[in-house]
């Protein structure tokens, strides 16, 4: 596949994209870093610490002042290039909070970047100015508890909260389905004209797309409730019934997602567990 690795794709005035060479079952063709601004720039999701990706980012920056290096969250496919890029450009790292979990349960997603050390945290609604235009932090916990989206000139950089190629992995203990659904609802109430996710193509119909994602999760929840209503089931049983023909590489992630739904349903008093098995309440 001829993916545009290390190439600068100018998506619109003031927004360019550079794809890192870290393809996987969770990253699609790889992580997409974004450059925002013209005379001055910010880098959103600098990506993995790969020499050719850092070279490509520096080429795209082309000597312009870097106002901020911003990470949506601290999975290892998003934030590790922040430090070397900060050292190369003198720019501050501004954005999501640090977060490192030693154990994330069964490995169903990228691990956390424990070396991430921001110079400044952005809370929900706080801004950074680039070229006199604000980049606004929109807190969107769910995929991870520290996840932020960034809004700029009608575009929303959605990180892994909303992706252009697949549904988002939401795996406990850090991933939280109730928070994720609330964060989707938060996006539904916004009026962004386009989403630029860290993985997959841009989303040009944000409202419709987010409504579809919310519907998909509600459908999944209904299906899980129906399955545990029939008989007591463990998670592998639910995954086998709910995801026929699933790519074997994604079975662990699907199990994590089912677990996230079950925890949410348990909190709402709709299911109960007995050891490894779950039934309706
Ligand atoms: Zn992630």
mmCIF file of N, CA and C and ligand atoms in Angstrom, residues 72-78 109-110 143-144 147 159-160 163 169 199, ligand 1:
data_model
loop_
_atom_site.group_PDB
_atom_site.id
_atom_site.type_symbol
_atom_site.label_atom_id
_atom_site.label_comp_id
_atom_site.label_asym_id
_atom_site.label_seq_id
_atom_site.Cartn_x
_atom_site.Cartn_y
_atom_site.Cartn_z
ATOM 1 N N UNK A 72 -3.002 14.708 22.177
ATOM 2 C CA UNK A 72 -4.388 14.424 22.555
ATOM 3 C C UNK A 72 -4.445 13.472 23.744
ATOM 4 N N UNK A 73 -3.495 12.547 23.808
ATOM 5 C CA UNK A 73 -3.391 11.615 24.931
ATOM 6 C C UNK A 73 -2.024 10.947 24.859
ATOM 7 N N UNK A 74 -1.739 10.062 25.796
ATOM 8 C CA UNK A 74 -0.353 9.610 25.948
ATOM 9 C C UNK A 74 -0.148 8.135 25.598
ATOM 10 N N UNK A 75 -0.940 7.602 24.686
ATOM 11 C CA UNK A 75 -0.589 6.289 24.137
ATOM 12 C C UNK A 75 0.702 6.439 23.316
ATOM 13 N N UNK A 76 1.467 5.357 23.253
ATOM 14 C CA UNK A 76 2.809 5.444 22.691
ATOM 15 C C UNK A 76 2.833 5.751 21.198
ATOM 16 N N UNK A 77 1.703 5.641 20.537
ATOM 17 C CA UNK A 77 1.701 6.031 19.115
ATOM 18 C C UNK A 77 1.404 7.532 18.944
ATOM 19 N N UNK A 78 1.226 8.274 20.053
ATOM 20 C CA UNK A 78 0.862 9.687 19.953
ATOM 21 C C UNK A 78 1.898 10.673 20.496
ATOM 22 N N UNK A 109 -4.409 -2.357 23.276
ATOM 23 C CA UNK A 109 -4.181 -1.078 22.617
ATOM 24 C C UNK A 109 -2.718 -0.722 22.869
ATOM 25 N N UNK A 110 -2.289 0.421 22.334
ATOM 26 C CA UNK A 110 -0.924 0.851 22.593
ATOM 27 C C UNK A 110 -0.746 1.072 24.092
ATOM 28 N N UNK A 143 -11.732 7.044 25.732
ATOM 29 C CA UNK A 143 -10.663 6.196 25.180
ATOM 30 C C UNK A 143 -9.538 6.102 26.203
ATOM 31 N N UNK A 144 -9.138 7.245 26.715
ATOM 32 C CA UNK A 144 -8.280 7.333 27.908
ATOM 33 C C UNK A 144 -8.866 8.430 28.782
ATOM 34 N N UNK A 147 -7.808 12.185 27.662
ATOM 35 C CA UNK A 147 -7.920 12.530 26.243
ATOM 36 C C UNK A 147 -8.503 13.930 26.015
ATOM 37 N N UNK A 159 -7.918 13.070 17.667
ATOM 38 C CA UNK A 159 -7.054 12.054 18.269
ATOM 39 C C UNK A 159 -7.615 10.667 18.043
ATOM 40 N N UNK A 160 -7.799 9.912 19.139
ATOM 41 C CA UNK A 160 -8.409 8.579 19.042
ATOM 42 C C UNK A 160 -9.855 8.576 19.533
ATOM 43 N N UNK A 163 -12.276 8.220 15.241
ATOM 44 C CA UNK A 163 -11.324 7.892 14.195
ATOM 45 C C UNK A 163 -12.046 7.735 12.875
ATOM 46 N N UNK A 169 -11.161 2.037 20.544
ATOM 47 C CA UNK A 169 -10.965 1.043 21.595
ATOM 48 C C UNK A 169 -11.217 1.725 22.950
ATOM 49 N N UNK A 199 -5.970 8.701 13.201
ATOM 50 C CA UNK A 199 -5.891 7.516 12.350
ATOM 51 C C UNK A 199 -7.070 7.519 11.387
HETATM 52 ZN ZN1 LIG B 1 -4.932 5.859 21.826
#
